[in-house]
Coordinates of C-alpha atoms (C1' of nucleotides) in Angstrom, one line a residue:
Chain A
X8 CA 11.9 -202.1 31.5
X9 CA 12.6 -205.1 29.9
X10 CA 10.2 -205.8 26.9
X11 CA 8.8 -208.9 24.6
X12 CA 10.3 -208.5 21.0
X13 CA 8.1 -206.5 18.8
X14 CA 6.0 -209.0 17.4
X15 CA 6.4 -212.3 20.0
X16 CA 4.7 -212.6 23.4
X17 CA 4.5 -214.5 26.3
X18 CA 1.7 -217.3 26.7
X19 CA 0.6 -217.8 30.2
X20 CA -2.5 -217.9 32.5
X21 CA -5.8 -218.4 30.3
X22 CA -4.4 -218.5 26.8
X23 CA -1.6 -220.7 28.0
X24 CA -4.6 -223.0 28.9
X25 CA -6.5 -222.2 25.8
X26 CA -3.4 -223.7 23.7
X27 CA -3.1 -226.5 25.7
X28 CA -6.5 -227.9 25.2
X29 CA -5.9 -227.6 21.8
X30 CA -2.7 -229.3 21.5
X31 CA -4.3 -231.7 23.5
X32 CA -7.4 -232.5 21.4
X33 CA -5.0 -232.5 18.2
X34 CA -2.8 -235.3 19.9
X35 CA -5.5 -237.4 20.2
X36 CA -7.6 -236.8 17.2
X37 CA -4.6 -237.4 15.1
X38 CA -3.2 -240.6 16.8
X39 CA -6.4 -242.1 15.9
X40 CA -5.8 -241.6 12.1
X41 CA -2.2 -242.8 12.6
X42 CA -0.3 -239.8 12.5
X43 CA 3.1 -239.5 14.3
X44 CA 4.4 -236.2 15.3
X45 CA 7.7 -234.6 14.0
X46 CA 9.5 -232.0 15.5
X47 CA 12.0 -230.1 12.8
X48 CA 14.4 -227.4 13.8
X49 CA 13.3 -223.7 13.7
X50 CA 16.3 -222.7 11.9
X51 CA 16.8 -224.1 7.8
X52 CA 18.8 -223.1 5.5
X53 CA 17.2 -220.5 3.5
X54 CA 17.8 -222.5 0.0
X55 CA 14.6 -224.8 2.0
X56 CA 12.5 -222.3 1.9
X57 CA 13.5 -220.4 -1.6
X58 CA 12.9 -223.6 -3.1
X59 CA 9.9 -224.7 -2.0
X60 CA 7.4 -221.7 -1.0
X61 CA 8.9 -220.4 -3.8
X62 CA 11.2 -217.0 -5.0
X63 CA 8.6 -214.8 -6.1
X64 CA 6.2 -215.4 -2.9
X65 CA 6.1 -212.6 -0.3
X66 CA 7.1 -215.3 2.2
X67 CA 10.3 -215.7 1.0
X68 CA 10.3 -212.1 -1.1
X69 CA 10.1 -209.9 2.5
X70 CA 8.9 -212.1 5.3
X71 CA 11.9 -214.2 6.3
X72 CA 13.9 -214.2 9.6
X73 CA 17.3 -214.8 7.7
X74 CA 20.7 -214.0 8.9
X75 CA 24.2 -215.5 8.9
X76 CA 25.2 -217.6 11.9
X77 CA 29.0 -217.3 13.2
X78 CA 29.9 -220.2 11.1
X79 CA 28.4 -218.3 8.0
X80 CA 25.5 -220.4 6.9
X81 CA 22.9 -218.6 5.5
X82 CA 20.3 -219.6 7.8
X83 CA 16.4 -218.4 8.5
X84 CA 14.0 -219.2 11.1
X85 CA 11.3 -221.2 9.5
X86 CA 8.4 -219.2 8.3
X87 CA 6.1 -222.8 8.1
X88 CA 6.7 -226.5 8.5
X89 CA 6.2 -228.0 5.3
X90 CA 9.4 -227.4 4.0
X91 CA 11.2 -228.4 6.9
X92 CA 9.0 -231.8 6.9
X93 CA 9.8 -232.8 3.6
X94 CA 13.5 -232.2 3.8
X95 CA 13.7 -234.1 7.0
X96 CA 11.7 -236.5 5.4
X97 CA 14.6 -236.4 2.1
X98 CA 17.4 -236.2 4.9
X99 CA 16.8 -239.5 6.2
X100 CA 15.0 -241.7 3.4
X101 CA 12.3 -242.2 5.1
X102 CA 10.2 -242.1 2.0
X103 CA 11.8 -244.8 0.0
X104 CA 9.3 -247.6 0.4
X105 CA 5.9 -247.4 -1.1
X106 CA 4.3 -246.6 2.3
X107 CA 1.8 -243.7 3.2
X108 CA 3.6 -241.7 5.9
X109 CA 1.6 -239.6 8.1
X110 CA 2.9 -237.0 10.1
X111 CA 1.7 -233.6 12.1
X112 CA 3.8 -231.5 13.9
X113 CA 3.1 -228.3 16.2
X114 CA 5.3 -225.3 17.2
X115 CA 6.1 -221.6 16.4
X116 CA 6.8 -220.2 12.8
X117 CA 8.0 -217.0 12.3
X118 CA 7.7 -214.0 9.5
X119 CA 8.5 -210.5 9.4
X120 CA 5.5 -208.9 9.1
X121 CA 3.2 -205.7 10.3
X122 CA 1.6 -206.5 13.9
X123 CA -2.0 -207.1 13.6
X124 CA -4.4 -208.5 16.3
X125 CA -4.1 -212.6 15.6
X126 CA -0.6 -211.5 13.3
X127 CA 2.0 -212.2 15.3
X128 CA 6.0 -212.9 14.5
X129 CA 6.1 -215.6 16.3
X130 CA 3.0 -217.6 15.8
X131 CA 2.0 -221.1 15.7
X132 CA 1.2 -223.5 13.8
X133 CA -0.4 -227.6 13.9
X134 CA 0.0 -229.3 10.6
X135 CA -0.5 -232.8 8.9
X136 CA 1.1 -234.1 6.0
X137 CA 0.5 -237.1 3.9
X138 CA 2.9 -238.7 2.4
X139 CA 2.5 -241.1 -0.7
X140 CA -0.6 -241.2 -2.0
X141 CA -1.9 -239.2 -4.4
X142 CA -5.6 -239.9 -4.6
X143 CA -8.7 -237.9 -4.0
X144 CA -9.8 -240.3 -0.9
X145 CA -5.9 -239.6 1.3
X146 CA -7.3 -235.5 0.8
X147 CA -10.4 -236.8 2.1
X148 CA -8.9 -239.0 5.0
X149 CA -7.0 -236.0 6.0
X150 CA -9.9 -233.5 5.9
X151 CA -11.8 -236.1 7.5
X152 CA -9.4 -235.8 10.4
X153 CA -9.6 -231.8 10.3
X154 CA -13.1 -231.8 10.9
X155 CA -13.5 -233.9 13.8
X156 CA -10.5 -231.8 15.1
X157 CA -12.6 -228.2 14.6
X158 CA -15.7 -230.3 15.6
X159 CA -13.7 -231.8 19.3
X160 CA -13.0 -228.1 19.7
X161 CA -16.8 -226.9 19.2
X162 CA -16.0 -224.7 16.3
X163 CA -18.9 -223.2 15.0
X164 CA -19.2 -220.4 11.5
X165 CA -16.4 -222.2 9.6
X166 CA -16.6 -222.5 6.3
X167 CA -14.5 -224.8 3.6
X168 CA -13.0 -223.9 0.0
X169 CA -11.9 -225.8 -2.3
X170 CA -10.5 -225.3 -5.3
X171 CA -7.7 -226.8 -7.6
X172 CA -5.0 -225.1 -9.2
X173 CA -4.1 -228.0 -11.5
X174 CA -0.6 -229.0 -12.2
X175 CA 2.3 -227.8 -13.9
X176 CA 1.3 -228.8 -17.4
X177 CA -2.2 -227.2 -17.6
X178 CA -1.4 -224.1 -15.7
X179 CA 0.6 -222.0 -18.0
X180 CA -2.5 -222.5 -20.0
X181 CA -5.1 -221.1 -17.7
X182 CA -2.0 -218.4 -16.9
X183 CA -2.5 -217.6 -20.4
X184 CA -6.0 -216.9 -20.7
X185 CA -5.9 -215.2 -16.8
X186 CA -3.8 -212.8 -19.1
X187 CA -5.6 -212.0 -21.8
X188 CA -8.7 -211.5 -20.0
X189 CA -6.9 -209.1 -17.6
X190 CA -5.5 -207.1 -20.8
X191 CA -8.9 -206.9 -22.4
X192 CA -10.0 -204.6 -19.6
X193 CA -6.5 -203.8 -17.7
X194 CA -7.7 -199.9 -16.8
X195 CA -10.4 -201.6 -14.4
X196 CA -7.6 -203.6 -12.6
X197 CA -6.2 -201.6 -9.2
X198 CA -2.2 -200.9 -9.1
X199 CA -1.5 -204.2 -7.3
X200 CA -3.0 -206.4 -9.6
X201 CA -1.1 -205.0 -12.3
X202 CA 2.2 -206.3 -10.6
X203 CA 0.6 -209.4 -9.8
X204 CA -0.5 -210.2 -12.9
X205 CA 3.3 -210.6 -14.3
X206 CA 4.4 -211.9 -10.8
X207 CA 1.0 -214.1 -9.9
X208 CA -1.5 -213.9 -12.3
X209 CA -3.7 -216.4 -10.0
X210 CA -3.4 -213.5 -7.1
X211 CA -5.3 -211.2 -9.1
X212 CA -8.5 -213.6 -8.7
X213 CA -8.6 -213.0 -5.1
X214 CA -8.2 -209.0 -5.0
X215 CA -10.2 -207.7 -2.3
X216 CA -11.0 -204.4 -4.6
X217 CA -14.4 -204.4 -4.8
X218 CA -13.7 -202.5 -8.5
X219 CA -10.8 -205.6 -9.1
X220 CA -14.1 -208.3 -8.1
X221 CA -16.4 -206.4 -10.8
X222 CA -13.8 -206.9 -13.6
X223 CA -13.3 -210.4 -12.9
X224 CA -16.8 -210.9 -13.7
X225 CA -16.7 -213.6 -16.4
X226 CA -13.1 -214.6 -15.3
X227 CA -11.8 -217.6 -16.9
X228 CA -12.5 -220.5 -14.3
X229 CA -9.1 -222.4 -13.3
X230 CA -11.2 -226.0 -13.2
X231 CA -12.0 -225.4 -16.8
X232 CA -8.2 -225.9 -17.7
X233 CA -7.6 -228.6 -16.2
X234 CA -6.2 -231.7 -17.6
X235 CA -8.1 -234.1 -17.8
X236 CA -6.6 -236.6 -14.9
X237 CA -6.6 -233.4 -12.5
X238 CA -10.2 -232.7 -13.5
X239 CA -11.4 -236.2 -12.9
X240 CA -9.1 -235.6 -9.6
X241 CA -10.8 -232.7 -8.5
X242 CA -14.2 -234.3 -9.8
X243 CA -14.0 -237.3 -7.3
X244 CA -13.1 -235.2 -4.4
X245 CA -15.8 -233.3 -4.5
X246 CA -17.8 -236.7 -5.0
X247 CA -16.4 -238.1 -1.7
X248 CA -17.0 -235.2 0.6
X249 CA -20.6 -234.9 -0.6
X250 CA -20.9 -238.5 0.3
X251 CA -18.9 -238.0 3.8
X252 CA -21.4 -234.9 4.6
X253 CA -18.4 -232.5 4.6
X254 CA -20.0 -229.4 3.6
X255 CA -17.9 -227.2 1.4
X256 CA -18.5 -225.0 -1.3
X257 CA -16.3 -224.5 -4.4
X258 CA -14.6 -221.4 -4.9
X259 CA -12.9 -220.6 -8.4
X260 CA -11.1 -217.9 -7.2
X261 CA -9.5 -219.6 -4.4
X262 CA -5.4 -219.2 -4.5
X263 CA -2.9 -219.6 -1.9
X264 CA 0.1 -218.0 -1.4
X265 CA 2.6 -220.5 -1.5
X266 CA 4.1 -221.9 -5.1
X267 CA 4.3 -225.4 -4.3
X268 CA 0.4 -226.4 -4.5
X269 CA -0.9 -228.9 -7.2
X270 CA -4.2 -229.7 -7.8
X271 CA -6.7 -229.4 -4.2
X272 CA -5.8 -226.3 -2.7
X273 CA -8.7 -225.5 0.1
X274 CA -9.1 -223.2 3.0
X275 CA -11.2 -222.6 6.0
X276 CA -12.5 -218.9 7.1
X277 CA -13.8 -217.5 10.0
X278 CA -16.0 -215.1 10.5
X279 CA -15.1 -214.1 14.0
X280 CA -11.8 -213.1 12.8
X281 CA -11.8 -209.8 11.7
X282 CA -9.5 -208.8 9.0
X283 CA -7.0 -212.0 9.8
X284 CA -10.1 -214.8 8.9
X285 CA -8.0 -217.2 7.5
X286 CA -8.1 -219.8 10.5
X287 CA -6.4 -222.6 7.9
X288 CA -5.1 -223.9 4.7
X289 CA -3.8 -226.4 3.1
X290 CA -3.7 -228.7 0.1
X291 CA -1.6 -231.0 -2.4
X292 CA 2.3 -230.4 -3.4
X293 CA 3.0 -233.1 -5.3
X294 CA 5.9 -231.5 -7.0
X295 CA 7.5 -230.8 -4.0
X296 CA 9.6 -233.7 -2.3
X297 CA 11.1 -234.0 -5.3
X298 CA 12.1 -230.6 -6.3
X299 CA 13.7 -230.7 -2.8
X300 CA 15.5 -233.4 -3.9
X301 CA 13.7 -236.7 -2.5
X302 CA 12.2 -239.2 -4.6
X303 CA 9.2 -238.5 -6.4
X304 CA 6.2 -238.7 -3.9
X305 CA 2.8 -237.2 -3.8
X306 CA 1.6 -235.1 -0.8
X307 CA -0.7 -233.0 0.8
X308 CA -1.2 -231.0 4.1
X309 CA -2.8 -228.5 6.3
X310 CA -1.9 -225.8 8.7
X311 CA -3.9 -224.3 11.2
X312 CA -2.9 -220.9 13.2
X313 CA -2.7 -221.9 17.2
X314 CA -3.0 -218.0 17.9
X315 CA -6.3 -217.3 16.0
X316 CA -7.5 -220.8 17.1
X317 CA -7.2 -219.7 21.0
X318 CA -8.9 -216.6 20.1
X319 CA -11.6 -218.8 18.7
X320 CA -12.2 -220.7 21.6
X321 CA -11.7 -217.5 23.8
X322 CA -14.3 -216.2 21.7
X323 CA -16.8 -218.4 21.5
X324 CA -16.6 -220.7 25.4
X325 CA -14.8 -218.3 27.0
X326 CA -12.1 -218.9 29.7
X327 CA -10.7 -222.0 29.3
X328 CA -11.8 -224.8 31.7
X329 CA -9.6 -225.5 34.8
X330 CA -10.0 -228.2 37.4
X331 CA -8.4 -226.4 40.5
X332 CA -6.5 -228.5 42.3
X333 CA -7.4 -227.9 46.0
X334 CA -4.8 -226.1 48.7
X335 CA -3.3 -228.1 51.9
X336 CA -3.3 -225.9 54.5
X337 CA -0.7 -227.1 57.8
X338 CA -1.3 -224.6 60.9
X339 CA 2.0 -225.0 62.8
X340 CA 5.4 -226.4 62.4
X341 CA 4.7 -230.4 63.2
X342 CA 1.4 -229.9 60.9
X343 CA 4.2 -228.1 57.9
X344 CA 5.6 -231.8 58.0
X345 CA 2.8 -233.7 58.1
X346 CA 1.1 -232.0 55.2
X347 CA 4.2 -233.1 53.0
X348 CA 4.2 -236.5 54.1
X349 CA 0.5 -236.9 52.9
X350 CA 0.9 -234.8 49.8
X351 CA 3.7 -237.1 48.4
X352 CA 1.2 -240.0 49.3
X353 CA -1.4 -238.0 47.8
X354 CA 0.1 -237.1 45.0
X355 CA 1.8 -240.2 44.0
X356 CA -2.0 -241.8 43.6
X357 CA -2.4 -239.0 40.9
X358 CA -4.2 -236.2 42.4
X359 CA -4.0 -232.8 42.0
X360 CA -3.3 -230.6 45.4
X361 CA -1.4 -228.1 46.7
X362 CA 0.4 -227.7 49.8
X363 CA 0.5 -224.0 51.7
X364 CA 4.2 -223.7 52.3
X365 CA 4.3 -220.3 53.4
X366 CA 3.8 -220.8 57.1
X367 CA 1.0 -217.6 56.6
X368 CA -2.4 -217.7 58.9
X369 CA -5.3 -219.5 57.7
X370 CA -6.8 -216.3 56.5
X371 CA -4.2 -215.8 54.0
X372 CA -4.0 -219.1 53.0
X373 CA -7.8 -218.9 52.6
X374 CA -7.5 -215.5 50.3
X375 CA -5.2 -217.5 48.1
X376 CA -7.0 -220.5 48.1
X377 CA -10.4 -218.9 46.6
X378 CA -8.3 -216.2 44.4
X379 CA -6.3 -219.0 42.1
X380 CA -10.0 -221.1 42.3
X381 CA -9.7 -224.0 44.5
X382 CA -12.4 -225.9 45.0
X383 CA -11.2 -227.3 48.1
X384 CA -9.3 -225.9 51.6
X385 CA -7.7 -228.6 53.3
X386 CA -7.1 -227.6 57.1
X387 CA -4.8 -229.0 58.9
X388 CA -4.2 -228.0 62.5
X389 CA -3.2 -229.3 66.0
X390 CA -6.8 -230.6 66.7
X391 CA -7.1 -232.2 63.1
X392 CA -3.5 -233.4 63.5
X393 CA -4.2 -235.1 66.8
X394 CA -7.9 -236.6 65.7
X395 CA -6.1 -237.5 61.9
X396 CA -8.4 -236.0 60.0
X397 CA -8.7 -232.7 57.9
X398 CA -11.6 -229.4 58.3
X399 CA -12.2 -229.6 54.4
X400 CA -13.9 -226.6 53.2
X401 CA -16.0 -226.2 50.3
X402 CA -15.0 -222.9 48.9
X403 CA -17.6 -222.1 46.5
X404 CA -20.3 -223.5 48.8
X405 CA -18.9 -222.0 52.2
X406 CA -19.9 -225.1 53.6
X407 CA -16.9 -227.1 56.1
X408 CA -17.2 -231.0 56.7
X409 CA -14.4 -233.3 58.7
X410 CA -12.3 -235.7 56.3
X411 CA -10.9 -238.7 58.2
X412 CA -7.6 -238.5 56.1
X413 CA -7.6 -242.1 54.8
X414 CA -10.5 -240.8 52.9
X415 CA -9.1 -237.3 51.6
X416 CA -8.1 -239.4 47.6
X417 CA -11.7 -240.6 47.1
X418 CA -13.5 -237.7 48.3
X419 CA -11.1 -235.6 46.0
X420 CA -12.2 -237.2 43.3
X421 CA -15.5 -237.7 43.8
Chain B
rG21 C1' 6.4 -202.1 3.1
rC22 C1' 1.9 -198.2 2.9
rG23 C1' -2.2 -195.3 5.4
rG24 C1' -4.9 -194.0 10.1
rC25 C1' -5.6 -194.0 15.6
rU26 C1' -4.0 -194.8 20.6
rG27 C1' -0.4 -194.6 25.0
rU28 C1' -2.0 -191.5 32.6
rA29 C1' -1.7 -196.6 39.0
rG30 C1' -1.9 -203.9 38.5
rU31 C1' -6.6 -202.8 35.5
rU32 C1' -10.7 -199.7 33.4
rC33 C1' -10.6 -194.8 32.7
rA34 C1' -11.1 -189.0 34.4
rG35 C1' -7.7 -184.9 34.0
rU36 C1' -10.7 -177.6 32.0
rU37 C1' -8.2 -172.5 26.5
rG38 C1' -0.8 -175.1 29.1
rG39 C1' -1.0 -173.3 35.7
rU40 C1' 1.5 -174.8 40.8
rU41 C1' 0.8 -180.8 45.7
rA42 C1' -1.9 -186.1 39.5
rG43 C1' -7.4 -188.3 40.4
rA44 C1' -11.9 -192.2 40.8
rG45 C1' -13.9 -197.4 40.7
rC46 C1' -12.1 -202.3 40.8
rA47 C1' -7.8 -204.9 42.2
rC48 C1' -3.7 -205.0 45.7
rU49 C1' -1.3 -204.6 51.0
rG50 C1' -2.0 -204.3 56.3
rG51 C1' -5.5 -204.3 60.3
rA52 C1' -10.6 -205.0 63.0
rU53 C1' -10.4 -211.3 63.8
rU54 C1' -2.7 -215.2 65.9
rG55 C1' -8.3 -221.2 63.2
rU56 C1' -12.0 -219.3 58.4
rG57 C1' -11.8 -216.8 52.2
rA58 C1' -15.6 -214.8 48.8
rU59 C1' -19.8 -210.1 52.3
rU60 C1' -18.7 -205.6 56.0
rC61 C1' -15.6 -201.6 58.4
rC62 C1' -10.8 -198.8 58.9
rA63 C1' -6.0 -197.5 57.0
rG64 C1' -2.5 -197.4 53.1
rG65 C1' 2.4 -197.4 48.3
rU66 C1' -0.9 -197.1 44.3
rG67 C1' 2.7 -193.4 39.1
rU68 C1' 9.6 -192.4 35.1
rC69 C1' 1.7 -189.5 32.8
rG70 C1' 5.5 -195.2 27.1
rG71 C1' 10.8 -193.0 26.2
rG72 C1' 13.9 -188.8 24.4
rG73 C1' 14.3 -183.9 22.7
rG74 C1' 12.0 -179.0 21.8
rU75 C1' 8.7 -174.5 22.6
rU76 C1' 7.4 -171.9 27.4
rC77 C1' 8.1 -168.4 33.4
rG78 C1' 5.5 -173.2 33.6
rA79 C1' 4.0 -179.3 29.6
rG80 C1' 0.0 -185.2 31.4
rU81 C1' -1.9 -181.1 27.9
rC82 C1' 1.5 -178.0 22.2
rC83 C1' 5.6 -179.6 18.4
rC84 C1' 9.4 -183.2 16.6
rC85 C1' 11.7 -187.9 17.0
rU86 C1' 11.4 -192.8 18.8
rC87 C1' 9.2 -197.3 21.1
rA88 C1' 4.9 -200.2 21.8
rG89 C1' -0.1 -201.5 20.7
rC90 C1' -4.8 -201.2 17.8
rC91 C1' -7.5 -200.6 12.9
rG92 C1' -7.2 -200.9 7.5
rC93 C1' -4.1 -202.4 3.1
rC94 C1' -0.4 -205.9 1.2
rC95 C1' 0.0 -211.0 2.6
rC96 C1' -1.0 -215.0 5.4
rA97 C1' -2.0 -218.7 10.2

RNA sequence: GCGGCUGUAGUUCAGUUGGUUAGAGCACUGGAUUGUGAUUCCAGGUGUCGGGGGUUCGAGUCCCCUCAGCCGCCCCA
């Protein structure tokens, strides 16, 4: 039998739902903070991507989809968004006015990576990015909007870190003493903090070794490195989400993955995750636009995992909430027409029914009816066809009333 | 990429130290009832035992390979 590829699945049925209410509620929270959606191809060239997430990342290092295409470009299948946003961005100048440009976008990423439960291939992602401004109160604007995306959602045992990673001048400095304090005491490091020291060194701070956590003890702190605009930076941050009530907590050993992060770099956890409990993250790249080749414009951005997100909700409200649509049931060939007629009037005045089509007895058409979760059974026979009304039954309840038909839309709805 | 576990009906699972025709609940299909579901009664397919190879008189059971999933690591969403 045919199968899914190792590492993608199908979405349908509850999930399906689960993912739709999401996209939904990200729509509309982020419309009201003025962001546009973007929609960038899957498939980059893999220079996007080596440039921006960076050479020495695992993304890039052993994750990538990347293959030649029959016209040999070197192409891969996007393992996140941001790079793809901020070429298309380059590609057609749409950054050359002073403007703040806000933009989300939502749809699958893809990386090469060991299954997992909420690890998929093929997985998905809704980001925002913010383009233009580089000042603590856009990181605040945008986290802002996070939060009253988790909060639409009902999101509960979240937590936020921040941290910042400073810039390119200060860092080589805090790399420095991140290496001296590792060779000080290098035999109580584990084998993969040795290579990440020389590949890393800010990896080693979040080892999960509980033997690697002890030797960090008295680790130099990143935020005491910093220079001193970055500092006030991440100062006045913190400042304006104490003020907003966005609770966060600092954490000093908070890295990310990906090369292209200045300054705020931040994450939100969950603990109803398991092992994958990394529900988001984000931060500033204000390097980045440029490197790729744009004009030199400060940014930052979030992404938050669709798959672990429906899991969430799965988790905590359980089956995503339908409004069954109720099922038109003709009985006979004259009433097969009639019920089209009136569902084509029905359905152009917006509601949401279904016609029985299969010509089957009532009984079936009952069993189907109260299997898929209609609330409502329509009947329509030669009796209700000659009196022009419909035997509406009440499936939950058990309980049957007579619908002139004129009256079917408002009692639907009501 | 590394380490461990699992795979039997649509689903949840039984299946004896290897033994002959592979089982149960739920679900499903048909009927009791050609205009009444969810309750009741009766009847019924429920299947490449993940796939391939090997050992054996004989494999769902033991061995090897492979595929898929789960758990941990790496990493991340």
């Amino acid at each position: 039998m045919a199968q899914s590829v190792k590492g993608t699945r199908d979405l349908f049925g509850n999930e399906m739902a689960w993912f739709q209410r999401i996209e939904d509620t990200a729509r509309r929270v982020f419309a009201r903070h003025g962001y546009e959606e973007i929609r960038t191809p899957v498939l980059e060239e893999i220079e996007v991507f080596k440039r921006s997430v960076g050479e020495s990342s695992d993304i890039v290092n052993k994750e990538m989809y990347e293959f030649m295409d029959k016209g040999g470009r070197h192409v891969v299948m996007r393992p996140e968004n941001t790079a793809g946003v901020v070429r298309a961005m380059i590609q057609h100048k749409l950054l050359i006015n002073n403007d703040p440009k806000l933009l989300y976008y939502i749809g699958p990423m893809f990386r090469y990576e060991r299954m997992q439960a909420g690890r998929y291939r093929q997985f998905w992602q809704i980001g925002a990015e913010s383009f233009g401004v580089a000042s603590p109160e856009s990181e605040a604007e945008s986290l802002l909007m996070l939060m009253a995306f988790l909060q639409e959602l009902g999101l509960k045992h979240l937590s936020l870190s921040i941290n910042s990673v400073g810039t390119s001048e200060c860092r080589p400095a805090f790399h420095a003493a991140i290496r001296a304090f590792f060779q000080a005491r290098e035999e109580r490091f584990c084998e993969d903090c040795h290579r990440r020291i020389d590949t890393n060194p800010l990896r080693v701070l979040d080892c999960k070794s509980p033997g690697c956590q002890a030797a960090l003890e008295g680790h130099p702190v990143i935020t005491e490195y910093l220079d001193e605009a970055s500092q006030r930076h991440h100062l006045r941050l913190k400042e304006l989400l104490t003020a907003l009530d966005v609770p966060f907590e600092e954490n000093p050993r908070l890295v990310r993955g990906l090369d292209y992060y200045t300054r705020t770099a931040f994450e939100v956890l969950s603990s109803d995750l398991g092992a994958q409990s990394a529900l988001l993250g984000g931060g500033r790249y204000d390097g980045l636009v440029k490197h790729l080749g744009g004009p030199e414009v400060p940014a930052f951005g979030w992404a938050i995992g669709l798959d672990r997100l429906a899991m969430l909700m799965q988790q905590l409200h359980g089956n995503a909430p339908l409004s069954p649509p109720a099922l038109l049931i003709p009985l006979g060939e004259a009433a097969a027409l009639k019920a089209l007629l009136l569902a084509r009037d029905w359905w152009s005045q917006g509601l949401a029914i279904q016609v029985e089509t299969r010509g089957t007895n009532l009984k079936k058409a009952l069993t189907s009816a109260n299997r898929q979760g209609s609330k409502w059974a329509l009947i329509l026979g030669d009796g209700e066809l000659e009196q022009g009304v419909v035997s509406a039954k009440d499936l939950s309840a058990g309980t049957q009333e007579t619908w002139p038909l004129e009256e079917v839309p408002a009692r639907l709805r009501g």
